[in-house]
Tab-separated table of C-alpha atoms in Angstrom:
chain	number	residue	atom	x	y	z
A	1	MET	CA	17.576	-1.012	12.328
A	2	ALA	CA	14.909	-1.001	9.846
A	3	ALA	CA	12.027	-2.909	10.203
A	4	PRO	CA	12.423	-6.345	9.121
A	5	PRO	CA	10.211	-7.356	5.753
A	6	HIS	CA	6.776	-8.751	6.062
A	7	GLY	CA	6.838	-12.252	6.607
A	8	GLY	CA	10.586	-12.304	7.577
A	9	THR	CA	11.806	-12.119	3.902
A	10	LEU	CA	12.123	-9.757	1.632
A	11	VAL	CA	11.161	-11.014	-1.664
A	12	GLN	CA	14.153	-10.380	-4.654
A	13	VAL	CA	11.912	-12.117	-7.561
A	14	ARG	CA	14.703	-13.988	-10.021
A	15	GLN	CA	15.173	-12.258	-13.211
A	16	ALA	CA	15.708	-14.484	-16.192
A	17	ALA	CA	19.091	-14.467	-18.015
A	18	SER	CA	19.137	-11.887	-20.480
A	19	ASP	CA	18.884	-14.415	-23.535
A	20	SER	CA	15.628	-15.234	-22.692
A	21	SER	CA	14.295	-12.118	-22.921
A	22	GLY	CA	11.785	-11.792	-25.975
A	23	PHE	CA	8.900	-14.015	-27.102
A	24	GLY	CA	10.981	-17.005	-27.481
A	25	GLY	CA	9.636	-20.266	-26.614
A	26	PHE	CA	6.237	-18.992	-26.009
A	27	SER	CA	3.242	-19.815	-28.627
A	28	GLU	CA	0.687	-17.450	-28.846
A	29	SER	CA	-1.622	-19.462	-26.806
A	30	SER	CA	1.234	-18.747	-23.927
A	31	ARG	CA	1.125	-15.166	-24.155
A	32	LEU	CA	-1.075	-12.908	-21.350
A	33	SER	CA	-1.272	-9.204	-22.190
A	34	VAL	CA	-1.212	-7.488	-18.859
A	35	ASP	CA	-2.246	-3.462	-18.744
A	36	ALA	CA	0.325	-1.010	-17.071
A	37	ASP	CA	-1.143	-1.416	-13.620
A	38	THR	CA	-0.499	-5.470	-13.272
A	39	GLU	CA	2.877	-4.321	-14.820
A	40	LYS	CA	3.656	-2.225	-11.920
A	41	THR	CA	2.067	-4.660	-9.513
A	42	ILE	CA	4.337	-7.433	-11.173
A	43	TRP	CA	7.302	-5.231	-10.646
A	44	ASN	CA	6.376	-4.361	-6.828
A	45	ILE	CA	6.113	-8.210	-6.248
A	46	GLY	CA	9.254	-8.690	-7.981
A	47	ASN	CA	11.403	-5.985	-6.071
A	48	GLY	CA	10.116	-6.959	-2.366
A	49	VAL	CA	6.996	-4.487	-1.998
A	50	PHE	CA	4.758	-7.092	-1.555
A	51	SER	CA	6.933	-9.267	0.407
A	52	PRO	CA	6.362	-11.955	1.332
A	53	LEU	CA	4.436	-13.125	-1.769
A	54	LYS	CA	6.290	-14.304	-4.780
A	55	GLY	CA	3.216	-14.183	-7.173
A	56	PHE	CA	-0.473	-13.936	-7.682
A	57	MET	CA	-2.540	-15.576	-5.009
A	58	GLY	CA	-4.450	-19.172	-5.652
A	59	GLU	CA	-7.739	-20.137	-4.477
A	60	SER	CA	-7.000	-21.652	-0.861
A	61	GLU	CA	-4.564	-18.093	0.165
A	62	TYR	CA	-7.172	-15.887	-1.661
A	63	TYR	CA	-9.897	-17.567	1.079
A	64	SER	CA	-7.352	-17.006	4.044
A	65	VAL	CA	-7.206	-13.466	2.893
A	66	ILE	CA	-10.791	-12.498	2.456
A	67	GLU	CA	-12.092	-14.530	5.484
A	68	GLN	CA	-8.943	-14.179	7.923
A	69	MET	CA	-7.190	-10.964	6.832
A	70	ARG	CA	-4.391	-13.475	6.840
A	71	LEU	CA	-1.840	-15.078	4.604
A	72	GLU	CA	-2.476	-19.196	5.230
A	73	ASN	CA	1.053	-18.789	7.173
A	74	ASP	CA	-0.858	-16.602	9.683
A	75	VAL	CA	0.977	-13.589	8.225
A	76	ALA	CA	-1.335	-10.229	8.448
A	77	TRP	CA	-2.861	-9.672	4.878
A	78	THR	CA	-5.795	-7.895	3.719
A	79	VAL	CA	-6.538	-7.075	0.204
A	80	PRO	CA	-5.657	-10.250	-2.118
A	81	LEU	CA	-3.223	-9.786	-4.564
A	82	LEU	CA	-4.878	-11.376	-7.871
A	83	LEU	CA	-3.982	-11.503	-11.669
A	84	LEU	CA	-7.490	-11.800	-13.004
A	85	THR	CA	-7.942	-12.658	-16.888
A	86	ASP	CA	-11.330	-12.996	-18.988
A	87	GLY	CA	-13.128	-15.596	-19.481
A	88	ALA	CA	-11.159	-17.193	-22.211
A	89	LYS	CA	-7.809	-17.384	-20.946
A	90	GLU	CA	-7.357	-20.636	-18.707
A	91	ALA	CA	-4.481	-22.328	-17.878
A	92	ALA	CA	-3.440	-25.479	-16.090
A	93	ALA	CA	-1.271	-25.985	-13.385
A	94	GLY	CA	2.522	-26.355	-14.772
A	95	ASP	CA	1.826	-23.933	-17.697
A	96	ASP	CA	4.115	-21.322	-18.212
A	97	LEU	CA	2.626	-17.952	-19.243
A	98	LEU	CA	4.432	-15.286	-20.683
A	99	LEU	CA	2.482	-11.844	-19.439
A	100	ALA	CA	3.462	-8.897	-21.657
A	101	SER	CA	2.526	-5.074	-21.441
A	102	ALA	CA	0.489	-3.765	-23.928
A	103	ASN	CA	3.010	-2.731	-26.222
A	104	GLY	CA	4.289	-6.399	-26.207
A	105	ARG	CA	7.026	-5.720	-23.848
A	106	PRO	CA	7.667	-9.205	-21.923
A	107	THR	CA	7.421	-8.599	-18.281
A	108	ALA	CA	7.578	-11.744	-16.592
A	109	VAL	CA	6.699	-15.345	-16.472
A	110	LEU	CA	3.922	-16.984	-14.603
A	111	SER	CA	4.639	-20.391	-13.620
A	112	CYS	CA	1.098	-21.171	-13.264
A	113	ASP	CA	-0.182	-23.394	-10.431
A	114	GLY	CA	-3.964	-22.867	-11.114
A	115	SER	CA	-6.827	-20.835	-11.464
A	116	PHE	CA	-10.262	-20.276	-10.275
A	117	MET	CA	-13.327	-18.205	-10.056
A	118	VAL	CA	-13.538	-15.076	-7.987
A	119	ASP	CA	-17.211	-14.286	-7.220
A	120	LYS	CA	-17.300	-10.778	-6.988
A	121	GLY	CA	-20.121	-9.959	-4.828
A	122	GLU	CA	-18.006	-11.725	-1.943
A	123	TYR	CA	-15.136	-10.181	-2.871
A	124	ALA	CA	-16.765	-6.853	-2.820
A	125	ARG	CA	-18.334	-7.133	0.643
A	126	LYS	CA	-15.431	-8.590	2.191
A	127	VAL	CA	-12.690	-6.370	0.836
A	128	PHE	CA	-14.692	-3.104	0.530
A	129	GLY	CA	-17.428	-4.001	2.948
A	130	THR	CA	-20.187	-2.991	0.336
A	131	GLU	CA	-21.506	-3.779	-3.126
A	132	ASP	CA	-22.142	-0.466	-4.007
A	133	PRO	CA	-21.158	0.243	-7.506
A	134	ALA	CA	-20.698	3.642	-6.523
A	135	HIS	CA	-17.284	2.563	-4.780
A	136	PRO	CA	-14.564	2.669	-7.370
A	137	GLY	CA	-12.837	-0.448	-5.945
A	138	VAL	CA	-16.448	-2.422	-6.479
A	139	ALA	CA	-17.203	-0.804	-9.780
A	140	LYS	CA	-13.472	-1.825	-10.754
A	141	VAL	CA	-14.478	-5.379	-9.494
A	142	TYR	CA	-17.609	-5.887	-11.285
A	143	ASN	CA	-16.775	-4.287	-14.536
A	144	GLY	CA	-13.566	-6.754	-14.706
A	145	PRO	CA	-12.716	-10.187	-15.363
A	146	SER	CA	-13.298	-13.255	-12.817
A	147	ARG	CA	-10.856	-15.935	-13.493
A	148	ALA	CA	-7.694	-15.730	-11.336
A	149	LEU	CA	-4.954	-16.680	-12.492
A	150	SER	CA	-2.125	-18.414	-9.919
A	151	GLY	CA	1.612	-19.008	-9.500
A	152	LYS	CA	5.083	-17.387	-8.830
A	153	LEU	CA	6.823	-14.835	-11.087
A	154	THR	CA	9.837	-14.710	-12.775
A	155	LEU	CA	10.973	-11.267	-14.166
A	156	MET	CA	11.517	-10.759	-17.612
A	157	ALA	CA	13.074	-6.849	-17.852
A	158	ARG	CA	14.245	-4.834	-14.947
A	159	PRO	CA	11.491	-2.328	-14.073
A	160	ASP	CA	11.199	0.915	-16.063
A	161	TYR	CA	9.521	3.880	-14.459
A	162	GLY	CA	10.164	5.996	-17.120
A	163	GLN	CA	10.115	9.482	-15.891
A	164	TYR	CA	10.083	8.804	-12.281
A	165	GLY	CA	13.226	6.492	-12.261
A	166	ASP	CA	14.983	8.949	-10.824
A	167	CYS	CA	12.739	8.772	-7.682
A	168	THR	CA	11.566	5.445	-7.452
A	169	LEU	CA	13.602	3.522	-4.899
A	170	THR	CA	12.943	-0.406	-4.175
A	171	PRO	CA	12.779	-1.679	-1.031
A	172	LYS	CA	16.407	-2.743	-0.914
A	173	GLU	CA	17.447	0.677	-1.675
A	174	THR	CA	15.571	2.292	1.017
A	175	ARG	CA	16.894	-0.201	3.449
A	176	VAL	CA	20.660	1.106	2.406
A	177	LEU	CA	19.656	4.354	2.475
A	178	PHE	CA	18.033	4.536	5.770
A	179	ALA	CA	21.150	2.559	7.048
A	180	GLU	CA	23.473	5.113	5.558
A	181	LYS	CA	21.737	8.120	7.018
A	182	GLY	CA	21.889	6.301	10.323
A	183	TRP	CA	18.125	6.350	11.006
A	184	LYS	CA	16.808	3.850	13.588
A	185	THR	CA	13.277	4.669	13.236
A	186	VAL	CA	11.595	5.839	9.814
A	187	VAL	CA	7.985	7.080	9.497
A	188	ALA	CA	6.171	6.384	6.356
A	189	PHE	CA	3.772	9.003	4.529
A	190	GLN	CA	1.250	7.437	2.458
A	191	THR	CA	-0.146	10.329	0.054
A	192	ARG	CA	-1.854	10.820	-3.075
A	193	ASN	CA	-2.070	14.457	-3.179
A	194	ALA	CA	-0.179	17.624	-3.586
A	195	PRO	CA	0.896	18.614	-0.123
A	196	HIS	CA	-1.257	20.898	1.853
A	197	ILE	CA	0.064	22.988	4.917
A	198	ASN	CA	-1.912	19.958	7.294
A	199	HIS	CA	-0.005	17.350	5.362
A	200	GLU	CA	3.331	19.157	6.480
A	201	TYR	CA	2.203	19.370	10.007
A	202	LEU	CA	1.141	15.856	10.041
A	203	GLN	CA	4.472	14.947	8.575
A	204	LYS	CA	6.726	16.714	11.018
A	205	SER	CA	4.695	16.048	14.036
A	206	ALA	CA	5.444	12.514	13.006
A	207	LEU	CA	8.991	13.423	12.672
A	208	SER	CA	9.440	14.992	15.502
A	209	LEU	CA	9.684	11.418	17.121
A	210	VAL	CA	11.612	9.413	14.789
A	211	ASP	CA	14.684	9.915	12.776
A	212	GLY	CA	13.434	10.104	9.418
A	213	LEU	CA	10.732	10.497	7.238
A	214	PHE	CA	9.414	8.858	4.084
A	215	VAL	CA	7.461	10.723	1.838
A	216	ASN	CA	6.019	8.169	-0.382
A	217	PRO	CA	3.669	9.413	-2.555
A	218	VAL	CA	1.271	6.904	-4.786
A	219	LEU	CA	1.390	7.513	-8.526
A	220	GLY	CA	-0.722	5.806	-11.014
A	221	ARG	CA	-3.898	5.915	-12.304
A	222	LYS	CA	-6.092	8.067	-10.741
A	223	LYS	CA	-9.564	9.814	-10.687
A	224	PRO	CA	-10.472	13.012	-12.828
A	225	GLY	CA	-9.559	16.074	-10.878
A	226	ASP	CA	-6.978	14.592	-8.926
A	227	PHE	CA	-3.483	15.969	-9.071
A	228	ARG	CA	-1.442	14.339	-11.692
A	229	ASP	CA	1.698	12.441	-10.810
A	230	ASP	CA	3.921	14.746	-11.958
A	231	VAL	CA	2.257	17.781	-10.108
A	232	ILE	CA	2.532	15.646	-6.967
A	233	VAL	CA	6.285	15.097	-7.016
A	234	ALA	CA	7.300	18.602	-7.950
A	235	ALA	CA	5.317	20.125	-5.459
A	236	TYR	CA	6.816	17.737	-2.951
A	237	ARG	CA	10.461	18.473	-4.396
A	238	ALA	CA	9.161	22.256	-3.664
A	239	LEU	CA	8.176	21.697	-0.201
A	240	ILE	CA	11.195	19.586	0.891
A	241	ALA	CA	14.005	21.773	-0.501
A	242	ASN	CA	12.117	24.829	1.284
A	243	TYR	CA	10.838	23.616	4.241
A	244	TYR	CA	12.445	20.092	5.375
A	245	PRO	CA	16.163	19.117	6.664
A	246	SER	CA	17.743	17.461	3.598
A	247	ASP	CA	19.394	14.753	6.080
A	248	SER	CA	15.555	14.120	7.724
A	249	VAL	CA	13.664	13.330	4.479
A	250	VAL	CA	13.352	10.990	1.888
A	251	LEU	CA	11.296	11.339	-1.386
A	252	SER	CA	10.487	8.139	-3.221
A	253	ALA	CA	7.271	7.329	-5.556
A	254	LEU	CA	5.177	4.293	-5.175
A	255	HIS	CA	3.938	2.963	-8.426
A	256	TYR	CA	0.246	1.557	-7.229
A	257	GLU	CA	-3.197	1.949	-7.778
A	258	MET	CA	-5.263	2.749	-5.256
A	259	GLN	CA	-8.004	0.504	-4.144
A	260	TYR	CA	-10.285	2.441	-1.996
A	261	ALA	CA	-10.401	0.079	0.295
A	262	GLY	CA	-10.392	2.189	3.460
A	263	PRO	CA	-8.829	0.336	6.366
A	264	LYS	CA	-7.999	-2.786	4.813
A	265	GLU	CA	-6.121	-0.870	2.384
A	266	ALA	CA	-4.428	1.060	5.411
A	267	ILE	CA	-2.976	-2.253	6.761
A	268	MET	CA	-1.777	-3.047	2.897
A	269	HIS	CA	-0.135	0.644	3.249
A	270	ALA	CA	1.627	-0.615	6.240
A	271	ILE	CA	3.014	-3.271	5.047
A	272	MET	CA	4.253	-2.091	1.768
A	273	ARG	CA	6.268	0.792	4.248
A	274	LYS	CA	7.157	-2.197	6.462
A	275	ASN	CA	8.974	-3.661	3.406
A	276	PHE	CA	10.616	-0.533	2.818
A	277	GLY	CA	11.982	-0.502	6.149
A	278	CYS	CA	9.695	1.691	7.760
A	279	THR	CA	9.550	1.454	11.624
A	280	HIS	CA	6.545	3.170	11.917
A	281	MET	CA	3.447	4.632	9.560
A	282	ILE	CA	1.162	7.741	9.793
A	283	VAL	CA	-2.663	7.145	9.799
A	284	GLY	CA	-4.716	10.131	9.495
A	285	ARG	CA	-8.330	11.127	8.877
A	286	ASP	CA	-9.916	8.592	6.198
A	287	HIS	CA	-6.849	7.080	5.039
A	288	ALA	CA	-7.218	4.911	1.953
A	289	GLY	CA	-11.384	6.209	1.894
A	290	VAL	CA	-13.600	7.027	-0.596
A	291	GLY	CA	-16.855	9.059	-0.182
A	292	ASN	CA	-18.588	8.261	3.043
A	293	PHE	CA	-18.055	4.655	2.853
A	294	TYR	CA	-15.837	4.012	5.799
A	295	GLY	CA	-15.771	5.565	9.173
A	296	PRO	CA	-13.062	9.269	9.350
A	297	TYR	CA	-11.276	7.004	11.893
A	298	ALA	CA	-12.202	3.475	10.717
A	299	ALA	CA	-8.462	3.147	9.422
A	300	GLN	CA	-6.946	3.926	12.652
A	301	GLU	CA	-9.041	1.246	14.236
A	302	ILE	CA	-8.480	-1.657	12.417
A	303	PHE	CA	-4.795	-1.930	13.198
A	304	ALA	CA	-5.657	-2.989	16.847
A	305	GLU	CA	-6.659	-6.259	15.307
A	306	PHE	CA	-3.135	-6.966	14.178
A	307	PRO	CA	-1.055	-7.061	17.255
A	308	ASP	CA	1.710	-8.699	14.629
A	309	LEU	CA	1.975	-6.475	12.047
A	310	GLY	CA	5.551	-4.970	12.852
A	311	VAL	CA	4.726	-1.178	12.073
A	312	SER	CA	4.148	1.152	14.976
A	313	THR	CA	1.606	3.503	13.736
A	314	LEU	CA	1.037	7.224	14.791
A	315	PHE	CA	-2.667	8.302	14.170
A	316	PHE	CA	-3.573	11.397	14.201
A	317	LYS	CA	-6.699	13.583	13.933
A	318	GLU	CA	-7.078	15.912	10.782
A	319	PHE	CA	-4.662	19.346	10.721
A	320	TYR	CA	-5.938	22.890	9.568
A	321	TYR	CA	-5.071	26.340	9.979
A	322	CYS	CA	-7.550	27.747	12.572
A	323	LYS	CA	-8.435	31.532	12.271
A	324	ARG	CA	-9.168	31.932	15.777
A	325	CYS	CA	-6.071	30.201	16.789
A	326	ALA	CA	-3.890	31.877	14.305
A	327	GLY	CA	-2.105	28.864	13.655
A	328	ILE	CA	-2.163	24.792	12.630
A	329	ALA	CA	-4.562	22.857	14.736
A	330	SER	CA	-6.308	19.737	14.907
A	331	GLU	CA	-9.265	18.125	16.029
A	332	LYS	CA	-7.409	17.315	19.362
A	333	THR	CA	-6.070	20.552	19.624
A	334	CYS	CA	-8.561	23.054	18.521
A	335	PRO	CA	-11.889	24.183	20.531
A	336	HIS	CA	-12.936	26.044	17.680
A	337	SER	CA	-15.909	25.082	15.224
A	338	GLU	CA	-15.522	24.671	11.352
A	339	GLU	CA	-16.554	27.758	10.562
A	340	ASP	CA	-13.303	29.121	12.164
A	341	ARG	CA	-11.027	26.645	10.085
A	342	LEU	CA	-9.348	27.398	6.698
A	343	SER	CA	-10.294	24.745	3.975
A	344	PHE	CA	-10.964	24.437	0.487
A	345	SER	CA	-12.720	21.821	-1.134
A	346	GLY	CA	-11.546	19.846	-4.400
A	347	THR	CA	-13.476	21.961	-6.160
A	348	LYS	CA	-12.520	25.329	-4.916
A	349	LEU	CA	-8.605	24.444	-5.178
A	350	ARG	CA	-8.823	23.312	-9.023
A	351	LYS	CA	-10.645	26.708	-10.020
A	352	MET	CA	-8.226	28.730	-8.236
A	353	PHE	CA	-5.161	27.084	-9.855
A	354	SER	CA	-7.263	27.168	-13.399
A	355	GLU	CA	-7.689	30.659	-12.937
A	356	GLY	CA	-3.986	31.430	-11.991
A	357	GLU	CA	-5.073	32.520	-8.433
A	358	VAL	CA	-2.359	31.584	-5.494
A	359	PRO	CA	-3.695	29.934	-2.732
A	360	PRO	CA	-3.272	31.679	0.736
A	361	LYS	CA	-0.150	30.392	2.259
A	362	GLU	CA	-2.292	29.295	5.354
A	363	PHE	CA	-3.380	26.787	3.350
A	364	MET	CA	-0.423	26.464	0.873
A	365	ARG	CA	3.271	26.691	1.006
A	366	PRO	CA	3.740	29.603	-1.983
A	367	GLU	CA	6.970	27.470	-3.260
A	368	VAL	CA	4.528	24.312	-3.701
A	369	ALA	CA	1.522	26.642	-5.409
A	370	ASP	CA	4.249	28.176	-7.783
A	371	ALA	CA	5.370	24.642	-8.505
A	372	ILE	CA	1.774	23.271	-9.317
A	373	MET	CA	1.274	26.691	-11.338
A	374	LYS	CA	4.056	25.885	-13.663
A	375	PHE	CA	2.038	22.922	-14.909
A	376	LYS	CA	-0.921	24.309	-17.541
A	377	GLU	CA	-3.027	21.134	-16.407
A	378	PRO	CA	-2.023	20.554	-13.092
A	379	PHE	CA	-5.176	18.127	-12.654
A	380	VAL	CA	-6.313	14.695	-14.140
A	381	VAL	CA	-8.884	15.349	-16.397
B	1	MET	CA	-4.787	-1.839	-11.098
B	2	SER	CA	-2.292	-3.180	-8.326
B	3	LEU	CA	-3.634	-5.503	-5.918
B	4	PHE	CA	-6.535	-6.614	-7.953
B	5	SER	CA	-4.922	-6.760	-11.351
B	6	GLU	CA	-6.261	-7.532	-14.334
B	7	ALA	CA	-4.776	-9.293	-17.613
B	8	THR	CA	-6.233	-10.039	-21.256
B	9	THR	CA	-5.514	-12.908	-23.303
B	10	THR	CA	-4.055	-12.500	-26.356
B	11	GLN	CA	-5.133	-16.025	-28.000
B	12	SER	CA	-7.350	-18.485	-26.749
B	13	ALA	CA	-7.139	-20.718	-24.062
B	14	LYS	CA	-5.175	-23.489	-24.586
B	15	GLY	CA	-5.357	-25.616	-21.220
B	16	VAL	CA	-8.089	-26.404	-18.634
B	17	SER	CA	-8.848	-24.987	-15.224
B	18	SER	CA	-8.051	-27.713	-12.538
B	19	ARG	CA	-10.452	-25.401	-10.586
B	20	SER	CA	-13.218	-24.374	-12.092
B	21	ALA	CA	-16.124	-26.089	-10.394
B	22	GLY	CA	-17.049	-24.123	-7.788
B	23	ARG	CA	-15.005	-23.079	-4.433
B	24	LYS	CA	-12.311	-25.208	-2.860
B	25	ALA	CA	-12.700	-26.156	0.260
B	26	VAL	CA	-10.438	-24.100	2.774
B	27	PRO	CA	-9.518	-26.564	5.422
B	28	ASN	CA	-9.761	-26.009	9.130
B	29	LYS	CA	-6.412	-24.562	10.309
B	30	TYR	CA	-7.171	-24.378	14.186
B	31	THR	CA	-6.066	-26.985	16.778
B	32	THR	CA	-6.490	-26.748	20.488
B	33	VAL	CA	-4.232	-25.869	23.088
B	34	SER	CA	-4.218	-26.741	26.858
B	35	ILE	CA	-4.112	-24.044	29.348
B	36	PRO	CA	-4.898	-24.084	32.883
B	37	GLN	CA	-8.732	-23.831	34.125
B	38	PRO	CA	-8.048	-20.988	36.146
B	39	LEU	CA	-6.603	-18.964	33.454
B	40	HIS	CA	-8.802	-19.527	31.164
B	41	GLN	CA	-11.640	-18.320	33.699
B	42	LYS	CA	-9.446	-14.923	34.035
B	43	ILE	CA	-9.564	-14.421	30.257
B	44	GLU	CA	-13.147	-14.887	30.437
B	45	ARG	CA	-13.595	-12.231	33.088
B	46	LEU	CA	-11.405	-10.334	31.271
B	47	ILE	CA	-12.835	-10.231	27.889
B	48	ALA	CA	-16.396	-9.748	29.643
B	49	LYS	CA	-15.444	-6.469	30.059
B	50	LYS	CA	-13.078	-5.834	27.513
B	51	PRO	CA	-14.914	-5.161	23.969
B	52	GLY	CA	-13.075	-6.851	21.069
B	53	PHE	CA	-12.620	-10.090	21.799
B	54	LYS	CA	-15.432	-13.047	20.914
B	55	SER	CA	-13.335	-15.618	22.963
B	56	VAL	CA	-10.856	-17.102	24.923
B	57	SER	CA	-9.256	-18.294	21.964
B	58	ASP	CA	-9.325	-15.143	20.024
B	59	TYR	CA	-7.849	-13.410	23.091
B	60	VAL	CA	-4.780	-15.858	23.465
B	61	THR	CA	-4.048	-16.117	19.367
B	62	TYR	CA	-3.678	-12.263	19.700
B	63	VAL	CA	-1.476	-12.382	22.381
B	64	LEU	CA	0.492	-15.212	21.223
B	65	ARG	CA	0.833	-13.387	17.849
B	66	GLU	CA	2.139	-10.257	19.273
B	67	VAL	CA	4.695	-12.199	21.659
B	68	ILE	CA	5.879	-14.562	18.779
B	69	ALA	CA	6.460	-11.286	16.353
B	70	MET	CA	8.859	-9.665	19.129
B	71	HIS	CA	10.831	-12.777	18.976
B	72	GLU	CA	10.737	-12.954	15.102
B	73	THR	CA	11.891	-9.438	14.642
B	74	LYS	CA	14.825	-10.054	16.660
B	75	GLU	CA	15.930	-12.705	14.519
B	76	VAL	CA	15.556	-11.414	10.865
B	77	PRO	CA	18.913	-10.280	9.455
B	78	GLU	CA	19.381	-7.838	6.661
B	79	PRO	CA	18.063	-8.775	3.412
B	80	PHE	CA	21.418	-7.804	1.126
B	81	THR	CA	24.845	-8.419	1.115
B	82	SER	CA	27.910	-6.231	1.307
B	83	SER	CA	28.530	-6.334	-2.573
B	84	ASP	CA	24.722	-5.343	-2.948
B	85	VAL	CA	25.325	-2.336	-0.637
B	86	ALA	CA	28.550	-1.251	-2.403
B	87	GLU	CA	26.280	-1.431	-5.869
B	88	ILE	CA	23.025	0.196	-4.252
B	89	LYS	CA	24.892	3.429	-2.860
B	90	GLU	CA	26.461	3.776	-6.075
B	91	ARG	CA	22.819	4.406	-7.695
B	92	LEU	CA	21.811	6.295	-4.444
B	93	LYS	CA	24.466	8.801	-5.014
B	94	ALA	CA	24.006	8.856	-8.725
B	95	LEU	CA	20.356	9.975	-8.148
B	96	GLY	CA	21.163	12.240	-5.082
B	97	TYR	CA	19.956	10.310	-2.286
B	98	LEU	CA	23.485	10.274	-0.636
């Protein structure tokens, strides 16, 4: 059977009655505009991706997480889930706030149970392990507001995933799907990239050990130079259609903005996939990292601190094509030097695609490259 | 962003924060459990040779979390009803997943 939800309960946030949608009953001062990423977070809380949380964290929960890597009830949790507002917005416990998207769409009601100030330096040190503003997560914290509102949520509308609605499943849906497929063990693959050959071998190595593979690309705000969301989805569809048994893999998007918190984010990635019903999680080299802020295998090592996580981890070294081995190899299986490896920097790959050049098949499947090349501009600019 | 989400106000504040004057004290959430002294000594010897545990308490907490998690896993029912399943299967079929 699928992994039990994290904390024992798959949260399903109640949706307000249809006649309560809109701004009725909420004065201007009781409305809070949230950005698109926050709206996705709210939906993720709503459909149980962040189970067992039912809303945004309060102060004691926040400190429990940054100091103990645990919720107050001792459930593993490594990155705070906060609703930050600018200094002007304060709310008292007991207030109901309507959270609405930038275009005015009501998203949820926050039953506020308090607010507190976040020490940004402390947050950066304890979550990211650095206060260096060159770290994108740290920069985001320093550039953002510091008052956190806490409380449970009630959804005002069903999530709208736009063009990705047909490839976005909720945890409840994946659990039913895995059961229907007869999968007792499911390995999750977290990605924010179009698939190269090395990703495929990573996934297939893991798949050989379990019943099914859950490819769960992260869609959301990315850095310039990253593959666009629609490109990632198209590339994976091409890969799966051509190189995977259809009854062994499920592709579904996760709408979430990367934090780049390295090891601590790897734990969160596992928790989210556990809530989707996955029993296993692939953790490769520099999972959820950025630059040189974390050791290449720090995200694997942190799992040793969580014997109760409820997800089995499959750790892999990096895969690549080795010219001397004449095949796909990994740091664990191949004795040859880096000069023998076929590798492409992001810069080189972007240059190849922008010049209409197809990467060699030892690096990327031709069908995947074709899918990418159908896009005039496949990268975030 | 997702885990660290931001919101902006559309109007000025109406309320007053209940906790704005510094950090709230986090209560001490630890308690004491008695274990036989020979066992305590064995654990001390074990963790002296095994990096990763700062104290006997650390080790015992780790082991108990592992054991308790195994028990909790066995007791969790599926988080959906049969009517949920029928509705979800229809959507999964419509999307081509089934």
